[in-house]
Coordinates of C-alpha atoms and ligand atoms in Angstrom, one line a residue:
Chain Q
M1 CA 134.0 84.6 84.4
R2 CA 134.9 84.5 81.5
D3 CA 131.9 84.8 78.9
N4 CA 131.6 82.0 77.8
L5 CA 131.2 80.0 81.0
L6 CA 127.7 81.8 81.1
S7 CA 126.4 82.3 77.3
G8 CA 128.2 82.1 73.7
P9 CA 130.0 79.2 72.2
E10 CA 131.5 76.6 74.3
P11 CA 133.2 73.9 72.7
D12 CA 133.9 71.5 75.3
P13 CA 132.1 71.9 78.6
A14 CA 133.1 68.8 80.1
R15 CA 137.0 70.2 80.4
D16 CA 135.2 73.4 81.0
A17 CA 133.8 72.0 84.1
G18 CA 137.7 70.2 85.5
H19 CA 136.9 67.3 83.6
Q20 CA 140.8 66.6 82.8
D21 CA 140.7 63.8 80.4
A22 CA 137.1 63.8 79.9
P23 CA 135.8 61.5 76.4
P24 CA 134.1 63.7 73.6
R25 CA 130.7 64.8 74.5
V26 CA 128.3 62.9 73.6
G27 CA 124.4 63.8 72.7
F28 CA 121.5 62.7 71.4
F29 CA 120.0 63.4 67.4
T30 CA 116.2 62.7 67.5
D31 CA 114.8 62.5 63.8
T32 CA 111.7 63.1 64.3
S33 CA 110.4 61.5 60.6
V34 CA 111.5 58.4 61.9
C35 CA 109.7 57.9 64.4
I36 CA 106.9 55.5 64.5
G37 CA 105.4 57.2 67.9
C38 CA 105.3 53.1 69.6
K39 CA 106.7 54.7 73.1
A40 CA 109.8 51.9 73.5
C41 CA 112.0 55.0 75.0
E42 CA 109.4 55.8 77.7
V43 CA 109.0 52.5 78.6
A44 CA 112.6 51.4 78.2
C45 CA 113.5 54.9 80.4
K46 CA 111.3 53.6 82.8
E47 CA 112.0 50.6 83.2
W48 CA 115.7 51.0 83.1
N49 CA 115.5 54.3 85.4
A50 CA 113.1 52.5 88.0
V51 CA 111.3 56.3 87.4
P52 CA 108.6 55.8 89.2
E53 CA 104.7 55.8 87.6
D54 CA 103.8 59.6 86.4
G55 CA 99.2 59.7 86.5
M56 CA 97.3 57.4 84.7
A57 CA 95.3 59.5 83.0
L58 CA 93.7 59.9 79.5
T59 CA 95.0 63.4 78.5
G60 CA 92.2 64.2 75.6
M61 CA 95.9 65.2 72.8
S62 CA 96.1 62.1 70.4
Y63 CA 97.5 59.6 72.1
D64 CA 99.7 61.4 73.9
N65 CA 98.8 60.5 77.5
T66 CA 101.7 61.2 78.9
G67 CA 101.8 64.9 78.4
G68 CA 105.3 66.2 78.8
L69 CA 108.3 65.9 80.4
G70 CA 109.1 65.6 84.5
A71 CA 109.8 64.4 87.3
S72 CA 108.7 60.9 86.2
T73 CA 108.8 61.5 82.7
W74 CA 112.5 61.8 80.7
R75 CA 111.0 60.7 77.7
H76 CA 108.1 61.9 75.9
V77 CA 106.5 61.5 72.9
A78 CA 104.3 64.0 71.4
F79 CA 101.5 63.0 68.8
I80 CA 100.6 66.1 66.3
E81 CA 97.6 65.2 64.1
Q82 CA 97.9 68.2 61.4
P83 CA 96.7 68.7 57.9
V84 CA 99.0 68.0 55.1
P85 CA 101.3 70.4 54.5
A86 CA 99.9 71.8 50.8
G87 CA 102.6 70.1 48.0
R88 CA 104.1 67.1 49.4
T89 CA 102.0 63.8 51.0
R90 CA 103.9 61.6 52.2
L91 CA 108.1 61.4 53.9
P92 CA 109.7 59.0 51.3
L93 CA 110.0 56.7 54.3
V94 CA 109.3 53.2 52.0
E95 CA 108.7 52.6 48.6
P96 CA 104.8 53.2 47.3
D97 CA 102.3 51.3 47.9
T98 CA 101.7 49.9 44.9
R99 CA 99.4 47.5 45.8
G100 CA 96.9 49.3 45.3
G101 CA 95.0 48.7 48.5
D102 CA 92.4 51.3 49.6
G103 CA 94.3 54.0 50.6
A104 CA 92.1 56.1 53.2
A105 CA 94.7 56.8 55.2
E106 CA 96.8 58.9 52.8
D107 CA 93.8 60.6 51.3
S108 CA 92.6 61.7 54.8
G109 CA 94.2 65.0 54.3
M110 CA 95.5 64.5 57.7
R111 CA 98.9 64.0 59.2
W112 CA 101.1 62.3 62.3
L113 CA 103.5 63.8 63.3
M114 CA 105.1 62.1 66.6
S115 CA 108.5 63.5 68.6
S116 CA 110.4 61.5 71.4
D117 CA 111.3 65.0 74.1
V118 CA 114.1 64.5 76.4
C119 CA 116.5 66.9 78.4
K120 CA 118.4 69.2 76.1
H121 CA 121.8 68.8 77.9
C122 CA 122.3 72.2 77.1
T123 CA 125.7 73.7 76.7
H124 CA 125.3 76.6 79.2
A125 CA 122.5 74.8 81.0
A126 CA 120.5 77.4 83.1
C127 CA 119.5 74.1 85.3
L128 CA 122.5 73.6 86.5
D129 CA 123.5 77.3 86.5
V130 CA 121.0 78.3 89.4
C131 CA 121.2 75.0 91.2
P132 CA 122.2 76.3 95.0
T133 CA 123.8 73.0 96.4
G134 CA 125.8 71.8 93.4
S135 CA 123.8 68.9 93.6
L136 CA 123.8 69.5 89.3
F137 CA 126.9 68.9 87.6
R138 CA 128.8 68.6 84.4
T139 CA 130.0 65.0 83.4
E140 CA 132.8 64.1 81.9
F141 CA 130.1 63.1 79.0
G142 CA 129.1 66.7 78.7
T143 CA 126.0 65.5 80.0
V144 CA 124.2 67.4 83.2
V145 CA 122.5 65.6 85.8
V146 CA 121.4 65.7 89.5
Q147 CA 122.8 64.1 92.2
E148 CA 119.8 63.1 95.0
D149 CA 121.8 62.5 97.1
I150 CA 122.5 66.6 97.5
C151 CA 118.9 68.0 95.9
N152 CA 117.5 69.9 98.7
G153 CA 114.4 70.5 96.5
C154 CA 114.6 74.2 96.8
G155 CA 113.1 74.3 93.1
V156 CA 114.9 76.9 91.2
C157 CA 116.1 75.0 88.7
V158 CA 112.4 74.2 87.2
P159 CA 111.6 78.0 86.7
A160 CA 115.3 78.7 85.0
C161 CA 115.2 75.8 82.3
P162 CA 114.2 77.2 79.3
Y163 CA 112.4 73.8 78.0
G164 CA 110.6 72.9 81.0
V165 CA 112.4 69.8 81.4
I166 CA 113.2 69.8 85.5
E167 CA 110.6 68.9 87.7
Q168 CA 110.3 68.4 91.6
R169 CA 109.0 64.8 92.5
P170 CA 105.6 66.2 94.3
T171 CA 106.0 63.0 96.5
D172 CA 109.4 63.5 96.7
G173 CA 110.1 66.9 97.0
R174 CA 113.8 66.9 94.8
A175 CA 114.3 67.5 91.1
F176 CA 114.8 64.7 89.1
K177 CA 115.1 64.5 84.7
C178 CA 117.3 63.1 82.2
T179 CA 120.9 61.7 83.5
L180 CA 121.5 60.6 80.2
C181 CA 122.0 57.1 81.3
Y182 CA 124.9 58.1 83.2
D183 CA 125.7 55.0 84.3
R184 CA 125.4 52.7 81.1
L185 CA 127.4 55.6 79.7
G186 CA 130.4 54.8 82.6
A187 CA 129.7 50.9 81.0
G188 CA 130.2 52.1 77.8
Q189 CA 127.1 51.3 76.7
E190 CA 124.2 53.7 75.1
P191 CA 121.1 55.0 77.0
A192 CA 118.2 53.0 77.1
C193 CA 115.8 55.5 75.1
A194 CA 118.9 54.7 71.6
K195 CA 118.8 51.4 72.7
A196 CA 115.3 50.5 72.8
C197 CA 114.0 52.7 69.1
P198 CA 113.2 50.0 66.6
T199 CA 113.8 52.9 64.3
E200 CA 116.9 54.6 65.1
S201 CA 114.8 57.9 65.5
I202 CA 116.9 58.3 68.7
Q203 CA 120.4 58.5 68.2
F204 CA 122.7 58.3 70.6
G205 CA 126.6 59.5 69.6
P206 CA 129.3 61.9 69.6
L207 CA 128.0 64.8 69.5
D208 CA 129.8 66.2 66.4
E209 CA 129.5 63.1 64.4
L210 CA 125.8 64.2 65.2
R211 CA 125.6 66.8 63.4
E212 CA 126.8 65.5 60.5
R213 CA 124.6 62.7 60.5
A214 CA 121.7 65.5 60.9
A215 CA 122.7 68.0 58.5
L216 CA 123.2 64.9 56.0
R217 CA 119.5 63.4 57.0
V218 CA 118.2 67.6 56.4
D219 CA 120.1 67.2 52.9
Q220 CA 118.1 64.1 52.2
L221 CA 114.8 65.3 52.8
H222 CA 115.0 68.4 51.3
E223 CA 116.0 66.5 48.2
A224 CA 112.6 63.8 48.3
G225 CA 110.8 67.5 48.8
V226 CA 110.4 67.1 52.2
A227 CA 110.7 71.4 52.8
E228 CA 109.3 72.2 56.4
A229 CA 112.1 69.7 57.7
R230 CA 114.7 71.3 59.7
L231 CA 117.3 71.0 62.8
Y232 CA 116.3 72.0 66.0
G233 CA 118.6 72.9 68.8
H234 CA 122.3 71.8 66.7
E235 CA 123.5 75.2 66.4
P236 CA 126.7 76.0 68.4
D237 CA 126.0 79.3 68.4
N238 CA 122.2 79.0 70.0
G239 CA 120.6 80.6 73.0
V240 CA 122.2 78.0 75.3
G241 CA 125.0 76.9 72.9
G242 CA 123.4 74.1 71.5
D243 CA 122.2 71.6 73.3
G244 CA 124.0 68.2 73.8
A245 CA 120.5 66.0 72.2
F246 CA 119.0 68.0 69.3
F247 CA 116.3 67.4 66.8
L248 CA 115.1 67.3 63.0
L249 CA 111.3 68.6 63.5
L250 CA 108.5 68.8 60.6
D251 CA 107.2 72.1 62.1
E252 CA 107.5 74.6 63.7
P253 CA 109.3 74.0 67.5
E254 CA 106.4 75.3 69.1
V255 CA 103.7 72.8 67.7
Y256 CA 105.7 69.9 69.3
G257 CA 105.8 72.3 72.7
L258 CA 108.8 73.8 71.7
P259 CA 110.5 77.3 72.5
P260 CA 111.2 78.6 69.3
D261 CA 114.0 81.0 70.4
P262 CA 115.5 79.9 74.1
V263 CA 118.0 81.4 75.7
V264 CA 119.6 80.5 78.9
T265 CA 118.9 82.8 81.4
T266 CA 122.5 83.7 83.2
R267 CA 123.4 85.1 79.8
D268 CA 121.7 88.0 81.8
L269 CA 122.7 87.7 84.8
G270 CA 125.9 89.7 85.0
T271 CA 123.2 93.0 83.9
M272 CA 120.6 91.4 87.3
W273 CA 123.7 91.2 89.1
R274 CA 124.9 95.1 88.1
H275 CA 121.1 96.5 88.5
A276 CA 120.3 94.8 91.7
G277 CA 123.4 96.0 92.8
M278 CA 122.9 100.4 91.8
A279 CA 119.2 99.3 93.5
A280 CA 121.0 98.0 96.8
L281 CA 122.7 102.1 96.5
S282 CA 119.8 103.3 95.7
L283 CA 117.7 101.7 98.5
A284 CA 120.3 103.5 100.9
G285 CA 121.0 106.6 99.5
G286 CA 117.2 107.1 99.4
A287 CA 117.2 105.9 102.6
A288 CA 119.9 108.6 103.7
L289 CA 118.5 111.1 102.3
S290 CA 115.0 111.2 104.2
F291 CA 117.5 111.6 107.2
A292 CA 118.9 114.1 105.7
L293 CA 116.2 115.9 104.2
P294 CA 114.0 116.7 108.0
A295 CA 117.5 117.7 109.5
L296 CA 117.8 120.1 107.0
T297 CA 114.4 121.4 106.4
R298 CA 112.9 121.8 110.0
P299 CA 114.3 124.1 112.4
K300 CA 116.7 123.9 114.9
G301 CA 116.1 122.2 118.1
R302 CA 113.4 119.6 117.0
R303 CA 113.9 115.9 114.8
Chain F
M1 CA 79.9 71.6 69.7
T2 CA 80.7 67.8 69.2
P3 CA 83.4 65.6 71.6
G4 CA 86.7 64.8 69.9
P5 CA 89.8 65.9 70.4
P6 CA 90.9 69.9 70.6
A7 CA 91.3 71.6 67.4
A8 CA 94.9 71.3 66.4
R9 CA 96.6 74.7 67.5
T10 CA 99.5 75.7 65.7
D11 CA 101.3 77.9 68.0
S12 CA 101.8 75.9 70.4
Y13 CA 101.5 71.6 71.7
Y14 CA 97.8 71.5 72.8
G15 CA 97.6 75.1 74.6
R16 CA 100.2 73.0 77.2
P17 CA 102.6 75.2 79.0
V18 CA 106.7 75.6 77.7
I19 CA 108.2 75.9 80.7
K20 CA 107.3 75.3 84.3
A21 CA 106.0 77.3 86.7
P22 CA 107.8 77.2 89.6
A23 CA 106.4 74.5 92.3
W24 CA 107.1 77.2 95.3
S25 CA 104.0 78.4 97.5
A26 CA 103.0 81.6 97.0
Q27 CA 102.7 82.2 101.3
D28 CA 106.6 81.2 101.7
I29 CA 108.5 82.6 98.2
A30 CA 106.6 86.1 97.9
G31 CA 106.5 86.0 101.5
Y32 CA 109.9 85.8 101.4
F33 CA 110.7 88.2 98.9
F34 CA 108.7 90.7 101.3
L35 CA 110.3 89.7 104.4
G36 CA 113.2 89.7 103.4
G37 CA 112.9 93.5 102.0
L38 CA 111.2 94.7 105.6
A39 CA 113.9 93.1 106.9
G40 CA 116.9 94.5 105.1
A41 CA 115.6 98.1 104.0
G42 CA 114.4 98.1 108.2
S43 CA 118.0 98.2 109.3
V44 CA 118.7 100.4 106.8
L45 CA 116.2 102.8 108.4
A46 CA 117.3 101.4 111.7
A47 CA 120.8 102.4 111.5
G48 CA 120.1 105.8 110.1
A49 CA 117.5 106.2 113.2
Q50 CA 120.3 105.3 115.9
L51 CA 122.4 107.7 114.0
T52 CA 120.0 110.7 114.2
G53 CA 119.1 109.9 117.9
R54 CA 115.7 108.4 116.8
T55 CA 116.5 105.1 119.6
T56 CA 113.1 104.0 120.1
T57 CA 112.5 103.9 116.7
A58 CA 116.0 102.4 115.7
R59 CA 115.1 99.7 118.3
A60 CA 111.9 99.2 117.5
L61 CA 113.5 98.4 113.5
K62 CA 115.8 96.2 114.3
V63 CA 113.5 94.3 116.5
S64 CA 111.1 93.8 113.4
S65 CA 114.0 93.2 110.8
L66 CA 115.3 90.3 113.6
A67 CA 111.5 89.1 113.4
A68 CA 111.4 89.3 109.8
V69 CA 114.6 87.5 108.7
G70 CA 114.0 85.0 111.4
L71 CA 110.4 84.2 109.5
S72 CA 111.6 84.0 106.2
A73 CA 114.5 82.2 106.7
A74 CA 112.0 79.5 108.5
A75 CA 109.1 80.3 104.8
L76 CA 112.5 79.5 103.0
V77 CA 113.9 76.3 104.9
H78 CA 109.5 75.5 105.0
D79 CA 108.8 75.6 101.2
L80 CA 112.2 73.0 100.4
G81 CA 110.9 70.1 99.4
R82 CA 113.8 68.6 102.2
P83 CA 114.2 71.2 104.7
S84 CA 116.5 69.0 106.5
R85 CA 118.5 69.5 103.9
F86 CA 118.9 73.5 104.3
P87 CA 123.0 73.1 105.4
H88 CA 123.2 72.1 101.8
M89 CA 122.4 75.8 101.2
L90 CA 125.4 76.1 101.7
R91 CA 127.6 73.1 100.2
V92 CA 129.1 75.6 97.6
F93 CA 128.8 80.1 96.9
K94 CA 128.3 79.3 93.7
P95 CA 128.0 83.7 92.1
T96 CA 125.6 81.8 89.2
S97 CA 123.4 80.8 91.9
P98 CA 121.3 84.0 93.2
M99 CA 119.6 80.8 95.8
S100 CA 123.1 80.2 96.6
M101 CA 124.2 84.5 96.8
G102 CA 121.2 84.7 99.3
S103 CA 122.1 81.8 101.3
W104 CA 125.5 83.1 102.0
L105 CA 124.1 86.8 102.9
L106 CA 120.9 85.2 105.2
S107 CA 123.5 83.7 106.9
A108 CA 126.1 87.0 107.3
Y109 CA 122.9 89.2 107.8
G110 CA 121.3 86.9 110.2
P111 CA 123.3 87.0 112.8
A112 CA 123.9 90.7 112.4
A113 CA 120.2 91.8 113.1
G114 CA 120.1 89.0 115.4
A115 CA 122.9 91.0 117.5
A116 CA 121.4 94.3 116.6
A117 CA 118.5 94.2 118.2
L118 CA 119.2 92.0 120.8
T119 CA 122.1 95.0 122.0
S120 CA 119.9 97.4 121.6
V121 CA 117.5 95.9 123.5
T122 CA 119.4 94.4 126.1
G123 CA 121.0 97.9 126.3
R124 CA 124.6 95.6 126.4
L125 CA 127.8 95.5 124.4
P126 CA 126.9 99.0 122.7
R127 CA 129.6 98.9 120.6
T128 CA 128.8 94.9 119.3
G129 CA 125.9 96.7 118.8
A130 CA 126.6 99.5 116.8
A131 CA 129.2 97.7 114.5
A132 CA 126.1 94.5 114.3
T133 CA 123.5 97.6 113.4
A134 CA 126.0 99.3 110.9
A135 CA 126.9 95.6 109.2
A136 CA 123.1 95.0 108.9
A137 CA 122.9 98.1 107.2
L138 CA 125.2 97.7 104.6
L139 CA 124.0 93.9 104.1
G140 CA 120.4 95.2 104.5
P141 CA 120.3 96.8 100.7
A142 CA 121.3 93.3 99.5
L143 CA 118.9 91.3 101.1
A144 CA 115.9 93.0 99.5
T145 CA 117.4 93.3 96.0
Y146 CA 118.8 90.1 95.5
T147 CA 115.2 88.0 95.7
A148 CA 114.9 90.6 92.7
V149 CA 117.6 88.6 90.9
L150 CA 116.2 85.0 92.2
A151 CA 113.0 85.5 90.5
A152 CA 114.4 87.1 87.2
D153 CA 117.1 84.4 86.8
T154 CA 114.8 82.0 85.4
A155 CA 113.1 81.9 82.3
V156 CA 109.4 83.5 83.7
P157 CA 108.6 85.6 81.4
A158 CA 106.9 87.5 83.4
W159 CA 110.6 88.0 85.6
H160 CA 113.0 87.6 83.5
G161 CA 111.7 90.1 80.6
A162 CA 111.7 92.5 83.8
H163 CA 114.9 91.7 84.8
R164 CA 116.4 94.7 84.3
E165 CA 113.9 96.9 86.5
L166 CA 112.6 94.4 89.0
P167 CA 115.4 94.8 91.4
Y168 CA 114.5 98.3 91.9
L169 CA 110.6 97.3 92.3
F170 CA 112.3 95.2 95.0
A171 CA 114.1 98.0 96.3
A172 CA 111.2 100.5 96.3
S173 CA 108.8 97.9 97.8
A174 CA 110.9 97.0 100.3
T175 CA 111.7 100.7 101.3
A176 CA 107.7 100.9 101.3
A177 CA 107.5 98.4 103.6
A178 CA 110.3 99.5 106.3
S179 CA 109.3 103.1 106.3
G180 CA 105.7 101.4 106.7
M181 CA 107.2 99.7 110.2
A182 CA 109.3 102.7 111.6
L183 CA 105.1 104.5 110.9
L184 CA 103.7 101.9 112.8
T185 CA 106.2 101.4 115.5
G186 CA 108.3 104.5 116.1
P187 CA 106.6 108.2 118.5
P188 CA 105.5 110.7 115.6
R189 CA 108.2 113.2 116.8
E190 CA 110.7 110.9 114.8
N191 CA 108.9 109.7 112.4
A192 CA 110.0 112.5 109.5
P193 CA 112.3 110.3 107.3
A194 CA 109.8 107.2 107.5
R195 CA 107.1 109.3 105.8
C196 CA 110.1 110.9 103.3
A197 CA 111.2 107.3 103.0
A198 CA 107.3 106.7 101.7
V199 CA 107.4 108.8 99.3
F200 CA 110.5 108.0 98.3
A201 CA 109.5 104.7 97.7
A202 CA 106.2 105.3 96.4
V203 CA 107.3 107.5 93.6
A204 CA 109.9 104.5 93.0
E205 CA 108.2 102.0 92.5
D206 CA 105.3 103.2 90.4
T207 CA 108.5 104.3 88.3
A208 CA 109.6 100.8 88.2
F209 CA 106.4 99.0 87.4
R210 CA 105.9 101.2 84.4
A211 CA 109.4 101.1 83.3
A212 CA 108.8 97.3 83.8
E213 CA 105.3 97.0 81.9
R214 CA 106.6 98.8 79.1
R215 CA 109.8 96.9 78.3
L216 CA 107.0 93.9 78.8
G217 CA 105.0 94.1 76.5
S218 CA 102.3 91.9 75.5
V219 CA 104.1 89.9 79.0
A220 CA 103.3 92.9 80.9
V221 CA 99.3 91.6 80.7
T222 CA 99.5 88.8 83.2
Y223 CA 100.1 92.3 85.9
R224 CA 97.2 93.5 85.0
E225 CA 94.9 90.3 84.9
G226 CA 93.6 88.0 87.4
R227 CA 95.0 87.5 90.9
A228 CA 98.1 89.6 89.7
G229 CA 96.5 91.8 88.6
R230 CA 93.7 92.3 91.8
L231 CA 97.3 92.1 93.5
M232 CA 99.4 95.0 92.0
R233 CA 96.3 97.7 92.1
A234 CA 96.0 96.6 95.6
A235 CA 99.0 97.3 95.9
R236 CA 99.1 100.5 94.6
T237 CA 96.2 101.8 96.5
L238 CA 97.8 101.0 99.6
T239 CA 100.9 102.3 98.8
A240 CA 98.9 105.5 97.2
A241 CA 96.4 106.1 100.6
G242 CA 99.6 105.0 103.2
T243 CA 102.3 107.6 101.2
A244 CA 99.5 110.5 101.8
G245 CA 98.4 109.7 105.2
A246 CA 101.8 109.8 106.4
V247 CA 102.5 112.8 104.4
L248 CA 99.3 114.6 105.6
F249 CA 98.3 112.8 109.5
G250 CA 101.9 111.2 110.0
H251 CA 103.0 113.8 112.4
R252 CA 100.0 115.2 114.4
S253 CA 98.1 111.2 115.9
R254 CA 100.0 108.3 116.3
P255 CA 96.7 106.3 115.6
A256 CA 97.0 108.7 112.1
A257 CA 100.8 107.4 111.1
A258 CA 100.2 104.1 112.4
A259 CA 97.0 103.3 110.1
A260 CA 99.2 104.8 107.3
G261 CA 102.2 102.3 108.6
L262 CA 99.8 99.4 108.0
A263 CA 98.8 100.6 104.5
L264 CA 102.2 100.5 103.4
L265 CA 103.1 97.1 104.8
A266 CA 99.7 96.0 103.2
G267 CA 101.0 97.5 99.8
S268 CA 104.3 96.2 100.0
A269 CA 103.0 92.3 100.6
C270 CA 100.5 93.2 97.8
T271 CA 103.6 94.0 95.3
R272 CA 105.6 90.4 95.7
F273 CA 102.3 88.6 96.0
G274 CA 101.2 90.3 92.7
V275 CA 104.3 90.0 91.1
F276 CA 104.6 86.7 92.7
A277 CA 101.1 85.6 90.7
A278 CA 102.3 87.7 87.9
G279 CA 105.2 85.3 86.9
I280 CA 103.2 81.9 87.8
A281 CA 100.2 83.4 85.3
S282 CA 103.3 84.2 82.4
A283 CA 104.7 80.8 83.1
E284 CA 101.8 78.6 82.9
D285 CA 100.3 80.4 79.1
P286 CA 102.6 79.1 76.1
A287 CA 102.2 82.6 74.7
H288 CA 104.4 84.3 76.8
T289 CA 106.9 82.1 76.2
V290 CA 106.8 81.7 72.5
G291 CA 105.5 84.9 72.0
P292 CA 108.3 87.1 72.6
Q293 CA 110.5 84.2 71.8
R294 CA 109.0 84.3 68.0
E295 CA 109.7 88.6 68.3
A296 CA 113.5 88.2 69.1
L297 CA 113.4 86.0 66.2
A298 CA 112.0 88.2 63.6
R299 CA 114.2 91.2 65.3
R300 CA 117.4 89.2 64.7
R301 CA 116.5 88.2 61.1
T302 CA 115.4 91.9 60.4
T303 CA 119.0 92.9 61.5
L304 CA 120.3 90.6 59.6
A305 CA 119.0 90.8 56.3
Q306 CA 120.3 94.7 57.2
Ligands
LIG401 S1 117.2 71.1 79.2 FE1 116.9 72.1 80.9 S2 117.1 70.4 82.1 FE2 118.0 70.1 80.5 S3 120.1 70.6 80.4 FE3 118.6 72.0 79.6 S4 118.2 73.8 81.2 FE4 118.7 71.3 82.4
LIG402 S1 115.6 71.9 93.4 FE1 117.4 70.5 93.8 S2 119.1 70.3 91.6 FE2 117.2 71.9 91.6 S3 118.1 74.1 91.4 FE3 117.3 73.0 93.7 S4 119.1 71.5 95.1 FE4 119.4 71.7 92.7

């Protein structure tokens, strides 16, 4: 088994998964600096994929009553209200308001961060690696999809995901997550969330192209003085070999509920199997010794 | 305090977990860990007892291994979201999936343990019995330790962080359980090896656990607090008491040996349920996910700067 099938840079996951003439790998670039928190992506996803209701509760977490990604939530818009970082007050999205209306919103000293989260479609996807049934698989587009007719609900993919994305639906038992609209991709369409996003915060396309576009955007923001703008999940040498869905964030990842340095657990699989083998040998050795010692130390004729 | 939105936090998203804890029931999966260990290590001790002419103990351990592996398979199936799809476990052979490897292991070990127990109880087919006993003893240690990889091959901080130590902890705990079963079911004149194994197991378990705690750093607190803390403390007390009882009185009195055996079995079960509970607690607190990752990032930055 080659090492890069488990971790490290991996330029072509689809071909390495056996798709001979795979199309270019696709993904999402979610530019949170232009997200307006309209949740059109959440709604479009639910509509298109017929994802059931995910709880009718008020969370008290700003305008986020969705909570987080899960079996029945494949897009989740996070809302963060925080003090404006020192040195800058507005994202350079629109021309300054020159009408001189009441500037209360700008003077409040607070800002909103909104971000639409989704499955990262990892290059090295822990969920896929640990799935015992082959239900999770790599598509020709380089994305990661669960086959509902194969999953037996063993649930091992759930704690394996370093981003807390995939989950078993309690009423169903099986695991569900974003498919990156596998059916729409097959028909040459873009995923429903990207289609619905009114600000192009969610951009869909070939991953290489998205990475270029993201680099330009982050430069543009830095030039405009938004020093805290940063890309998250774009590097092909990160802990999961690069995310198929990556982000432009305006604060540390953990503020958005994202792990700052996720690592695919299977990176250490070789070490784990080695130690398990050694531990199994020690068990056998200890048992052998337990039978040998009494035989040696006891007077003859007794056991 | 006035009601209002929770105070802005900079270390997490409203205190919500970053990763998802497994939805497994403790009874099923921690029980599966315990029973798999008892079965696997029991088969090893059974083979040893067989080879050294301790026939009563050998038979008892073979029967207990069969019962344990049967119950553990039942627990595993019961925990599936779709129990009727259990056969899907054998759709593929997938070394990157500990659950897949375990299913194959179970389907090889189960029949071996079954044949070993049945031939021993009925006294028929001695050659088949010997072969089955040997096969079960060869597969047993793997059955006892692979569950550690199953737990560690996740993003759960208290499990993955201890992925080097967990297999040894599980091997030791399995040995403790099997020696406990031997003490409980075998006559005192046959239990010298079980007493010896109990001492090894207790020492090894303590050593492995301490090493895991050191490795885990700040995450080790999940093994000390709450439900996990109570279980781990109970495990330590029970294992120590069982070992002491076995060494001091196990060769003299049958009831004392049985009591020591029960304590060892209970100690092993507490260890598995404790490890399980620590994993859940560590997954539910974002600090245990974010903290170690921040430390890893900082370490990488300093190595880069040098
Ligand atoms: S983010 Fe999680 S669920 Fe999505 S591909 Fe990666 S490991 Fe799998
Ligand atoms: S729950 Fe389903 S998708 Fe997840 S690992 Fe198990 S079989 Fe695979």
